[in-house]
Each structure stands twice: as C-alpha cells, then as structure tokens.
PDB file of N, CA, C and O in Angstrom:
ATOM      1  N   ILE A  12      39.520  -4.562-100.349  1.00  0.00           N
ATOM      2  CA  ILE A  12      39.308  -5.622 -99.208  1.00  0.00           C
ATOM      3  C   ILE A  12      39.495  -6.696-100.212  1.00  0.00           C
ATOM      4  O   ILE A  12      38.507  -6.709-101.409  1.00  0.00           O
ATOM      5  N   LEU A  13      40.657  -7.299-100.061  1.00  0.00           N
ATOM      6  CA  LEU A  13      40.477  -8.428-100.599  1.00  0.00           C
ATOM      7  C   LEU A  13      40.290  -9.712 -99.706  1.00  0.00           C
ATOM      8  O   LEU A  13      40.881  -9.829 -98.921  1.00  0.00           O
ATOM      9  N   THR A  14      39.153 -10.703 -99.598  1.00  0.00           N
ATOM     10  CA  THR A  14      38.872 -11.936 -98.557  1.00  0.00           C
ATOM     11  C   THR A  14      38.961 -12.464 -98.888  1.00  0.00           C
ATOM     12  O   THR A  14      39.479 -13.010-100.083  1.00  0.00           O
ATOM     13  N   ALA A  15      39.248 -14.574 -98.208  1.00  0.00           N
ATOM     14  CA  ALA A  15      38.471 -14.613 -98.948  1.00  0.00           C
ATOM     15  C   ALA A  15      37.872 -16.378 -97.834  1.00  0.00           C
ATOM     16  O   ALA A  15      37.840 -16.027 -97.055  1.00  0.00           O
ATOM     17  N   LEU A  16      37.296 -17.023 -98.919  1.00  0.00           N
ATOM     18  CA  LEU A  16      36.632 -18.135 -98.425  1.00  0.00           C
ATOM     19  C   LEU A  16      37.107 -19.158 -98.646  1.00  0.00           C
ATOM     20  O   LEU A  16      37.089 -20.449 -99.819  1.00  0.00           O
ATOM     21  N   TYR A  17      37.721 -20.129 -97.785  1.00  0.00           N
ATOM     22  CA  TYR A  17      38.495 -21.184 -97.744  1.00  0.00           C
ATOM     23  C   TYR A  17      37.944 -22.345 -97.836  1.00  0.00           C
ATOM     24  O   TYR A  17      37.881 -23.266 -98.398  1.00  0.00           O
ATOM     25  N   GLU A  18      36.501 -22.038 -97.624  1.00  0.00           N
ATOM     26  CA  GLU A  18      35.506 -23.369 -97.173  1.00  0.00           C
ATOM     27  C   GLU A  18      35.133 -23.188 -98.742  1.00  0.00           C
ATOM     28  O   GLU A  18      35.167 -25.037 -99.682  1.00  0.00           O
ATOM     29  N   ARG A  19      34.857 -22.350 -99.887  1.00  0.00           N
ATOM     30  CA  ARG A  19      34.662 -22.479-101.102  1.00  0.00           C
ATOM     31  C   ARG A  19      36.001 -23.300-101.669  1.00  0.00           C
ATOM     32  O   ARG A  19      35.752 -23.861-103.120  1.00  0.00           O
ATOM     33  N   SER A  20      36.839 -22.798-101.206  1.00  0.00           N
ATOM     34  CA  SER A  20      38.640 -22.751-102.253  1.00  0.00           C
ATOM     35  C   SER A  20      38.267 -24.971-102.158  1.00  0.00           C
ATOM     36  O   SER A  20      39.135 -25.458-103.114  1.00  0.00           O
ATOM     37  N   MET A  21      38.519 -25.326-100.521  1.00  0.00           N
ATOM     38  CA  MET A  21      38.452 -26.877-100.105  1.00  0.00           C
ATOM     39  C   MET A  21      37.628 -27.423-101.103  1.00  0.00           C
ATOM     40  O   MET A  21      37.872 -28.410-101.555  1.00  0.00           O
ATOM     41  N   TRP A  22      36.491 -26.775-101.516  1.00  0.00           N
ATOM     42  CA  TRP A  22      35.474 -27.981-101.993  1.00  0.00           C
ATOM     43  C   TRP A  22      35.972 -27.805-103.293  1.00  0.00           C
ATOM     44  O   TRP A  22      35.753 -28.576-103.940  1.00  0.00           O
ATOM     45  N   ARG A  23      36.198 -26.487-103.963  1.00  0.00           N
ATOM     46  CA  ARG A  23      36.458 -26.359-105.129  1.00  0.00           C
ATOM     47  C   ARG A  23      38.018 -27.287-106.234  1.00  0.00           C
ATOM     48  O   ARG A  23      38.099 -27.931-106.635  1.00  0.00           O
ATOM     49  N   TYR A  24      39.045 -27.671-105.323  1.00  0.00           N
ATOM     50  CA  TYR A  24      40.353 -27.706-105.887  1.00  0.00           C
ATOM     51  C   TYR A  24      40.264 -29.221-104.385  1.00  0.00           C
ATOM     52  O   TYR A  24      41.426 -30.043-104.604  1.00  0.00           O
ATOM     53  N   ARG A  25      39.269 -29.518-103.869  1.00  0.00           N
ATOM     54  CA  ARG A  25      39.508 -30.906-102.990  1.00  0.00           C
ATOM     55  C   ARG A  25      41.202 -31.282-103.109  1.00  0.00           C
ATOM     56  O   ARG A  25      41.532 -32.100-102.773  1.00  0.00           O
ATOM     57  N   GLU A  26      41.192 -29.594-101.749  1.00  0.00           N
ATOM     58  CA  GLU A  26      43.074 -30.254-101.449  1.00  0.00           C
ATOM     59  C   GLU A  26      42.843 -29.740-100.073  1.00  0.00           C
ATOM     60  O   GLU A  26      42.537 -28.367-100.047  1.00  0.00           O
ATOM     61  N   PRO A  27      43.636 -30.604 -99.339  1.00  0.00           N
ATOM     62  CA  PRO A  27      43.438 -30.207 -97.616  1.00  0.00           C
ATOM     63  C   PRO A  27      44.216 -28.694 -97.132  1.00  0.00           C
ATOM     64  O   PRO A  27      43.740 -28.166 -96.606  1.00  0.00           O
ATOM     65  N   ARG A  28      44.804 -28.963 -98.472  1.00  0.00           N
ATOM     66  CA  ARG A  28      46.043 -27.485 -97.839  1.00  0.00           C
ATOM     67  C   ARG A  28      45.431 -26.440 -99.168  1.00  0.00           C
ATOM     68  O   ARG A  28      46.299 -26.082 -99.683  1.00  0.00           O
ATOM     69  N   SER A  29      43.980 -26.423 -99.299  1.00  0.00           N
ATOM     70  CA  SER A  29      43.622 -25.516-100.550  1.00  0.00           C
ATOM     71  C   SER A  29      44.268 -23.529 -99.896  1.00  0.00           C
ATOM     72  O   SER A  29      44.109 -22.932-100.577  1.00  0.00           O
ATOM     73  N   TYR A  30      44.358 -23.449 -98.520  1.00  0.00           N
ATOM     74  CA  TYR A  30      44.570 -21.657 -98.339  1.00  0.00           C
ATOM     75  C   TYR A  30      46.050 -21.954 -98.854  1.00  0.00           C
ATOM     76  O   TYR A  30      46.477 -20.577 -99.649  1.00  0.00           O
ATOM     77  N   ARG A  31      47.060 -22.991 -99.519  1.00  0.00           N
ATOM     78  CA  ARG A  31      48.199 -22.100-100.521  1.00  0.00           C
ATOM     79  C   ARG A  31      47.627 -21.943-101.489  1.00  0.00           C
ATOM     80  O   ARG A  31      48.085 -21.158-101.989  1.00  0.00           O
ATOM     81  N   VAL A  32      46.224 -22.126-102.152  1.00  0.00           N
ATOM     82  CA  VAL A  32      46.167 -21.842-103.399  1.00  0.00           C
ATOM     83  C   VAL A  32      45.446 -20.498-103.410  1.00  0.00           C
ATOM     84  O   VAL A  32      46.004 -20.081-104.291  1.00  0.00           O
ATOM     85  N   VAL A  33      44.376 -20.617-102.221  1.00  0.00           N
ATOM     86  CA  VAL A  33      44.378 -18.832-102.259  1.00  0.00           C
ATOM     87  C   VAL A  33      45.221 -18.028-102.139  1.00  0.00           C
ATOM     88  O   VAL A  33      44.897 -17.066-102.861  1.00  0.00           O
ATOM     89  N   TRP A  34      46.262 -17.961-101.650  1.00  0.00           N
ATOM     90  CA  TRP A  34      47.498 -17.032-101.274  1.00  0.00           C
ATOM     91  C   TRP A  34      48.473 -16.809-102.863  1.00  0.00           C
ATOM     92  O   TRP A  34      48.160 -16.184-103.570  1.00  0.00           O
ATOM     93  N   HIS A  35      48.312 -18.487-103.358  1.00  0.00           N
ATOM     94  CA  HIS A  35      48.801 -18.175-105.054  1.00  0.00           C
ATOM     95  C   HIS A  35      48.050 -17.514-105.821  1.00  0.00           C
ATOM     96  O   HIS A  35      48.214 -16.119-106.558  1.00  0.00           O
ATOM     97  N   ASP A  36      46.858 -17.195-105.727  1.00  0.00           N
ATOM     98  CA  ASP A  36      45.429 -16.595-106.198  1.00  0.00           C
ATOM     99  C   ASP A  36      45.565 -15.551-105.815  1.00  0.00           C
ATOM    100  O   ASP A  36      45.542 -14.090-107.076  1.00  0.00           O
ATOM    101  N   LEU A  37      45.592 -14.800-104.616  1.00  0.00           N
ATOM    102  CA  LEU A  37      45.830 -13.414-104.071  1.00  0.00           C
ATOM    103  C   LEU A  37      46.915 -13.019-105.174  1.00  0.00           C
ATOM    104  O   LEU A  37      46.703 -11.541-105.359  1.00  0.00           O
ATOM    105  N   GLY A  38      48.198 -12.953-105.018  1.00  0.00           N
ATOM    106  CA  GLY A  38      48.681 -12.831-105.361  1.00  0.00           C
ATOM    107  C   GLY A  38      49.181 -12.541-106.860  1.00  0.00           C
ATOM    108  O   GLY A  38      49.832 -11.631-107.250  1.00  0.00           O
ATOM    109  N   HIS A  39      48.325 -13.362-107.811  1.00  0.00           N
ATOM    110  CA  HIS A  39      48.332 -12.808-108.959  1.00  0.00           C
ATOM    111  C   HIS A  39      47.079 -11.882-108.963  1.00  0.00           C
ATOM    112  O   HIS A  39      47.593 -10.888-110.250  1.00  0.00           O
ATOM    113  N   LEU A  40      45.843 -11.976-108.372  1.00  0.00           N
ATOM    114  CA  LEU A  40      45.167 -10.664-108.614  1.00  0.00           C
ATOM    115  C   LEU A  40      45.620  -9.277-107.991  1.00  0.00           C
ATOM    116  O   LEU A  40      45.310  -8.412-108.667  1.00  0.00           O
ATOM    117  N   VAL A  41      46.810  -9.497-107.710  1.00  0.00           N
ATOM    118  CA  VAL A  41      47.049  -7.993-106.416  1.00  0.00           C
ATOM    119  C   VAL A  41      48.184  -7.686-107.148  1.00  0.00           C
ATOM    120  O   VAL A  41      47.955  -6.590-108.619  1.00  0.00           O
ATOM    121  N   GLU A  42      49.085  -8.730-108.370  1.00  0.00           N
ATOM    122  CA  GLU A  42      49.679  -7.864-109.636  1.00  0.00           C
ATOM    123  C   GLU A  42      48.677  -7.465-110.886  1.00  0.00           C
ATOM    124  O   GLU A  42      49.343  -6.373-111.118  1.00  0.00           O
ATOM    125  N   THR A  43      48.074  -8.374-111.230  1.00  0.00           N
ATOM    126  CA  THR A  43      46.996  -7.393-112.154  1.00  0.00           C
ATOM    127  C   THR A  43      46.220  -6.661-111.829  1.00  0.00           C
ATOM    128  O   THR A  43      46.235  -5.754-112.462  1.00  0.00           O
ATOM    129  N   MET A  44      45.944  -5.700-110.339  1.00  0.00           N
ATOM    130  CA  MET A  44      45.474  -4.864-110.063  1.00  0.00           C
ATOM    131  C   MET A  44      46.307  -3.676-109.980  1.00  0.00           C
ATOM    132  O   MET A  44      46.404  -2.496-110.889  1.00  0.00           O
ATOM    133  N   LYS A  45      47.986  -3.681-109.547  1.00  0.00           N
ATOM    134  CA  LYS A  45      48.954  -2.865-109.537  1.00  0.00           C
ATOM    135  C   LYS A  45      49.315  -2.842-111.551  1.00  0.00           C
ATOM    136  O   LYS A  45      49.348  -1.984-111.526  1.00  0.00           O
ATOM    137  N   LEU A  46      48.985  -3.848-112.036  1.00  0.00           N
ATOM    138  CA  LEU A  46      49.138  -3.616-113.368  1.00  0.00           C
ATOM    139  C   LEU A  46      48.289  -2.734-114.436  1.00  0.00           C
ATOM    140  O   LEU A  46      48.394  -1.874-115.170  1.00  0.00           O
ATOM    141  N   ILE A  47      46.873  -3.303-113.596  1.00  0.00           N
ATOM    142  CA  ILE A  47      45.937  -1.835-114.561  1.00  0.00           C
ATOM    143  C   ILE A  47      46.120  -0.325-114.070  1.00  0.00           C
ATOM    144  O   ILE A  47      46.285   0.459-114.881  1.00  0.00           O
ATOM    145  N   GLY A  48      46.705  -0.769-112.492  1.00  0.00           N
ATOM    146  CA  GLY A  48      46.794   1.393-112.423  1.00  0.00           C
ATOM    147  C   GLY A  48      47.898   1.632-112.917  1.00  0.00           C
ATOM    148  O   GLY A  48      47.580   2.453-113.446  1.00  0.00           O
ATOM    149  N   LEU A  49      48.618   0.880-113.422  1.00  0.00           N
ATOM    150  CA  LEU A  49      49.663   1.401-113.957  1.00  0.00           C
ATOM    151  C   LEU A  49      49.570   1.420-115.730  1.00  0.00           C
ATOM    152  O   LEU A  49      50.004   2.979-116.482  1.00  0.00           O
ATOM    153  N   GLY A  50      48.676   0.243-116.224  1.00  0.00           N
ATOM    154  CA  GLY A  50      47.560   1.065-117.799  1.00  0.00           C
ATOM    155  C   GLY A  50      47.446   2.124-117.631  1.00  0.00           C
ATOM    156  O   GLY A  50      47.169   3.097-118.137  1.00  0.00           O
ATOM    157  N   LEU A  51      46.368   2.432-115.760  1.00  0.00           N
ATOM    158  CA  LEU A  51      45.490   4.376-115.974  1.00  0.00           C
ATOM    159  C   LEU A  51      46.125   5.312-115.406  1.00  0.00           C
ATOM    160  O   LEU A  51      46.187   6.178-115.553  1.00  0.00           O
ATOM    161  N   GLY A  52      47.476   4.317-115.464  1.00  0.00           N
ATOM    162  CA  GLY A  52      48.733   5.944-114.939  1.00  0.00           C
ATOM    163  C   GLY A  52      47.928   6.035-113.780  1.00  0.00           C
ATOM    164  O   GLY A  52      48.005   7.998-113.395  1.00  0.00           O
ATOM    165  N   MET A  53      48.225   5.067-112.963  1.00  0.00           N
ATOM    166  CA  MET A  53      47.800   5.497-111.396  1.00  0.00           C
ATOM    167  C   MET A  53      48.667   5.005-110.388  1.00  0.00           C
ATOM    168  O   MET A  53      48.859   4.001-111.097  1.00  0.00           O
ATOM    169  N   GLN A  54      48.639   5.122-109.266  1.00  0.00           N
ATOM    170  CA  GLN A  54      49.345   4.826-108.293  1.00  0.00           C
ATOM    171  C   GLN A  54      48.917   3.626-107.671  1.00  0.00           C
ATOM    172  O   GLN A  54      47.352   4.157-107.307  1.00  0.00           O
ATOM    173  N   THR A  55      49.583   2.484-107.331  1.00  0.00           N
ATOM    174  CA  THR A  55      48.764   1.150-106.193  1.00  0.00           C
ATOM    175  C   THR A  55      49.353   1.527-105.444  1.00  0.00           C
ATOM    176  O   THR A  55      50.934   1.580-105.071  1.00  0.00           O
ATOM    177  N   TYR A  56      48.678   1.153-104.196  1.00  0.00           N
ATOM    178  CA  TYR A  56      49.355   0.817-102.978  1.00  0.00           C
ATOM    179  C   TYR A  56      48.815  -0.513-102.475  1.00  0.00           C
ATOM    180  O   TYR A  56      47.496  -0.801-102.317  1.00  0.00           O
ATOM    181  N   CYS A  57      49.280  -1.437-101.964  1.00  0.00           N
ATOM    182  CA  CYS A  57      48.906  -2.118-101.136  1.00  0.00           C
ATOM    183  C   CYS A  57      49.072  -2.235 -99.826  1.00  0.00           C
ATOM    184  O   CYS A  57      50.627  -2.529 -99.460  1.00  0.00           O
ATOM    185  N   GLY A  58      48.515  -3.432 -98.849  1.00  0.00           N
ATOM    186  CA  GLY A  58      48.626  -3.088 -97.234  1.00  0.00           C
ATOM    187  C   GLY A  58      48.494  -4.392 -97.244  1.00  0.00           C
ATOM    188  O   GLY A  58      46.821  -5.021 -97.873  1.00  0.00           O
ATOM    189  N   HIS A  59      49.181  -4.757 -96.005  1.00  0.00           N
ATOM    190  CA  HIS A  59      49.062  -6.155 -95.653  1.00  0.00           C
ATOM    191  C   HIS A  59      48.750  -6.012 -93.538  1.00  0.00           C
ATOM    192  O   HIS A  59      48.729  -6.816 -92.997  1.00  0.00           O
ATOM    193  N   GLY A  60      49.188  -4.377 -93.512  1.00  0.00           N
ATOM    194  CA  GLY A  60      49.921  -4.159 -91.838  1.00  0.00           C
ATOM    195  C   GLY A  60      48.857  -3.214 -91.375  1.00  0.00           C
ATOM    196  O   GLY A  60      48.655  -2.346 -91.167  1.00  0.00           O
ATOM    197  N   PHE A  61      47.296  -3.947 -90.835  1.00  0.00           N
ATOM    198  CA  PHE A  61      46.431  -3.379 -90.753  1.00  0.00           C
ATOM    199  C   PHE A  61      45.673  -4.594 -89.325  1.00  0.00           C
ATOM    200  O   PHE A  61      45.971  -5.464 -89.376  1.00  0.00           O
ATOM    201  N   ARG A  62      44.521  -3.581 -88.543  1.00  0.00           N
ATOM    202  CA  ARG A  62      44.561  -4.809 -88.062  1.00  0.00           C
ATOM    203  C   ARG A  62      42.844  -5.444 -88.250  1.00  0.00           C
ATOM    204  O   ARG A  62      42.067  -5.106 -88.249  1.00  0.00           O
ATOM    205  N   ASP A  63      43.146  -6.475 -88.692  1.00  0.00           N
ATOM    206  CA  ASP A  63      42.140  -7.506 -89.100  1.00  0.00           C
ATOM    207  C   ASP A  63      40.991  -7.328 -88.482  1.00  0.00           C
ATOM    208  O   ASP A  63      39.682  -7.799 -89.115  1.00  0.00           O
ATOM    209  N   ARG A  64      41.081  -7.478 -87.287  1.00  0.00           N
ATOM    210  CA  ARG A  64      39.465  -7.959 -86.687  1.00  0.00           C
ATOM    211  C   ARG A  64      39.028  -6.839 -86.561  1.00  0.00           C
ATOM    212  O   ARG A  64      37.695  -7.222 -86.382  1.00  0.00           O
ATOM    213  N   ASP A  65      39.441  -5.812 -86.436  1.00  0.00           N
ATOM    214  CA  ASP A  65      38.761  -5.100 -86.512  1.00  0.00           C
ATOM    215  C   ASP A  65      38.274  -4.484 -88.029  1.00  0.00           C
ATOM    216  O   ASP A  65      36.845  -3.918 -87.855  1.00  0.00           O
ATOM    217  N   LEU A  66      38.742  -4.553 -88.901  1.00  0.00           N
ATOM    218  CA  LEU A  66      38.391  -3.902 -90.610  1.00  0.00           C
ATOM    219  C   LEU A  66      36.990  -5.631 -90.627  1.00  0.00           C
ATOM    220  O   LEU A  66      36.101  -5.143 -91.162  1.00  0.00           O
ATOM    221  N   GLU A  67      37.454  -6.765 -90.291  1.00  0.00           N
ATOM    222  CA  GLU A  67      36.132  -7.895 -90.755  1.00  0.00           C
ATOM    223  C   GLU A  67      34.944  -7.691 -89.403  1.00  0.00           C
ATOM    224  O   GLU A  67      34.069  -7.693 -89.965  1.00  0.00           O
ATOM    225  N   GLN A  68      35.282  -6.644 -88.574  1.00  0.00           N
ATOM    226  CA  GLN A  68      33.911  -6.797 -87.981  1.00  0.00           C
ATOM    227  C   GLN A  68      33.128  -5.260 -88.191  1.00  0.00           C
ATOM    228  O   GLN A  68      32.220  -5.719 -88.525  1.00  0.00           O
ATOM    229  N   PHE A  69      33.813  -4.292 -88.801  1.00  0.00           N
ATOM    230  CA  PHE A  69      33.868  -3.271 -89.641  1.00  0.00           C
ATOM    231  C   PHE A  69      32.702  -3.730 -90.600  1.00  0.00           C
ATOM    232  O   PHE A  69      31.795  -3.173 -91.297  1.00  0.00           O
ATOM    233  N   LEU A  70      32.996  -4.465 -91.477  1.00  0.00           N
ATOM    234  CA  LEU A  70      32.533  -5.156 -92.679  1.00  0.00           C
ATOM    235  C   LEU A  70      31.589  -6.272 -92.401  1.00  0.00           C
ATOM    236  O   LEU A  70      30.839  -7.303 -93.409  1.00  0.00           O
ATOM    237  N   GLY A  71      31.577  -7.330 -90.875  1.00  0.00           N
ATOM    238  CA  GLY A  71      30.603  -7.810 -91.042  1.00  0.00           C
ATOM    239  C   GLY A  71      30.705  -9.295 -91.249  1.00  0.00           C
ATOM    240  O   GLY A  71      30.025 -10.484 -91.091  1.00  0.00           O
ATOM    241  N   LEU A  72      32.210  -9.529 -91.373  1.00  0.00           N
ATOM    242  CA  LEU A  72      32.939 -10.750 -91.590  1.00  0.00           C
ATOM    243  C   LEU A  72      33.171 -11.730 -90.658  1.00  0.00           C
ATOM    244  O   LEU A  72      33.628 -10.957 -89.665  1.00  0.00           O
ATOM    245  N   ASP A  73      32.989 -12.979 -90.671  1.00  0.00           N
ATOM    246  CA  ASP A  73      33.100 -14.412 -89.968  1.00  0.00           C
ATOM    247  C   ASP A  73      34.601 -14.260 -89.749  1.00  0.00           C
ATOM    248  O   ASP A  73      34.617 -14.868 -91.588  1.00  0.00           O
ATOM    249  N   SER A  74      35.940 -14.080 -89.149  1.00  0.00           N
ATOM    250  CA  SER A  74      37.517 -14.086 -90.127  1.00  0.00           C
ATOM    251  C   SER A  74      37.345 -15.978 -89.752  1.00  0.00           C
ATOM    252  O   SER A  74      38.191 -16.161 -90.201  1.00  0.00           O
ATOM    253  N   SER A  75      36.815 -16.714 -89.395  1.00  0.00           N
ATOM    254  CA  SER A  75      36.563 -18.207 -89.476  1.00  0.00           C
ATOM    255  C   SER A  75      36.173 -18.500 -90.614  1.00  0.00           C
ATOM    256  O   SER A  75      36.937 -19.778 -91.424  1.00  0.00           O
ATOM    257  N   ARG A  76      35.790 -17.973 -91.514  1.00  0.00           N
ATOM    258  CA  ARG A  76      34.826 -18.417 -92.427  1.00  0.00           C
ATOM    259  C   ARG A  76      35.489 -17.432 -93.784  1.00  0.00           C
ATOM    260  O   ARG A  76      35.948 -17.974 -94.884  1.00  0.00           O
ATOM    261  N   GLU A  77      35.819 -16.323 -93.396  1.00  0.00           N
ATOM    262  CA  GLU A  77      36.283 -15.262 -94.237  1.00  0.00           C
ATOM    263  C   GLU A  77      37.226 -14.192 -94.361  1.00  0.00           C
ATOM    264  O   GLU A  77      36.478 -12.666 -93.981  1.00  0.00           O
ATOM    265  N   PRO A  78      38.123 -14.562 -93.831  1.00  0.00           N
ATOM    266  CA  PRO A  78      39.322 -13.149 -93.319  1.00  0.00           C
ATOM    267  C   PRO A  78      39.541 -12.441 -94.351  1.00  0.00           C
ATOM    268  O   PRO A  78      39.825 -12.651 -95.729  1.00  0.00           O
ATOM    269  N   VAL A  79      39.984 -11.139 -93.599  1.00  0.00           N
ATOM    270  CA  VAL A  79      40.401 -10.222 -94.762  1.00  0.00           C
ATOM    271  C   VAL A  79      41.861 -10.609 -94.982  1.00  0.00           C
ATOM    272  O   VAL A  79      42.701 -10.852 -94.233  1.00  0.00           O
ATOM    273  N   LEU A  80      42.749 -10.095 -95.945  1.00  0.00           N
ATOM    274  CA  LEU A  80      43.680 -10.873 -96.149  1.00  0.00           C
ATOM    275  C   LEU A  80      44.901  -9.521 -96.759  1.00  0.00           C
ATOM    276  O   LEU A  80      45.689 -10.024 -96.197  1.00  0.00           O
ATOM    277  N   LYS A  81      44.602  -8.402 -97.420  1.00  0.00           N
ATOM    278  CA  LYS A  81      44.746  -7.320 -97.802  1.00  0.00           C
ATOM    279  C   LYS A  81      43.620  -6.894 -98.571  1.00  0.00           C
ATOM    280  O   LYS A  81      42.592  -6.608 -99.246  1.00  0.00           O
ATOM    281  N   PHE A  82      44.937  -5.222 -98.701  1.00  0.00           N
ATOM    282  CA  PHE A  82      43.650  -4.457 -99.417  1.00  0.00           C
ATOM    283  C   PHE A  82      44.442  -3.616-100.790  1.00  0.00           C
ATOM    284  O   PHE A  82      46.133  -3.601-100.442  1.00  0.00           O
ATOM    285  N   VAL A  83      43.957  -2.960-101.141  1.00  0.00           N
ATOM    286  CA  VAL A  83      44.489  -2.959-102.616  1.00  0.00           C
ATOM    287  C   VAL A  83      43.969  -0.921-102.966  1.00  0.00           C
ATOM    288  O   VAL A  83      42.873  -1.141-103.122  1.00  0.00           O
ATOM    289  N   ALA A  84      44.688   0.138-102.469  1.00  0.00           N
ATOM    290  CA  ALA A  84      43.900   1.327-103.191  1.00  0.00           C
ATOM    291  C   ALA A  84      44.298   2.108-103.858  1.00  0.00           C
ATOM    292  O   ALA A  84      45.998   1.514-104.544  1.00  0.00           O
ATOM    293  N   ILE A  85      43.888   1.986-105.193  1.00  0.00           N
ATOM    294  CA  ILE A  85      44.328   2.568-106.309  1.00  0.00           C
ATOM    295  C   ILE A  85      44.004   3.512-106.613  1.00  0.00           C
ATOM    296  O   ILE A  85      43.122   4.469-106.966  1.00  0.00           O
ATOM    297  N   GLY A  86      44.842   4.923-107.140  1.00  0.00           N
ATOM    298  CA  GLY A  86      44.060   6.212-107.354  1.00  0.00           C
ATOM    299  C   GLY A  86      45.068   7.141-107.893  1.00  0.00           C
ATOM    300  O   GLY A  86      46.743   6.857-108.463  1.00  0.00           O
TER     301      GLY A  86
END
C-alpha cells in the first residue's frame, strides 16, 4: 500500500505544488516494483480503484496528512 506525506514533500522540494512531484515519484516507484516482479518471474497487479477512506481508517491514517494513493501486489 503506497501512501504519501505531502507536508514532507512540500518541505523537501519547497514547491507549493509539490503534490505533482509526489505523483511523479509514485509512477517511478510503481514501475520499479513491476520490473522487480518481472525479474523474479512473478505477476504484478497495481490498483487504484479502492475505497480509500475505508483503507485509511483500517490502517489508522489521517487522510488529510497521509492519503493512500495506490496499492501493488506481487506474487
């Protein structure tokens, strides 16, 4: 399960629209995970169609500070 701390990104990049950088980094991370799965001979599934509020509540996350963005399953 991939999440982001936007506040940390805003501090790091000093850019008011740092959420764009978060999504850019997320794309790189997901593709890297796909390539690792492929290299290990495993299937990879990336999902973004889920009930984010339910998942954030289950994980104990504050959606305004650390939202769930995507999940990746390798197996």
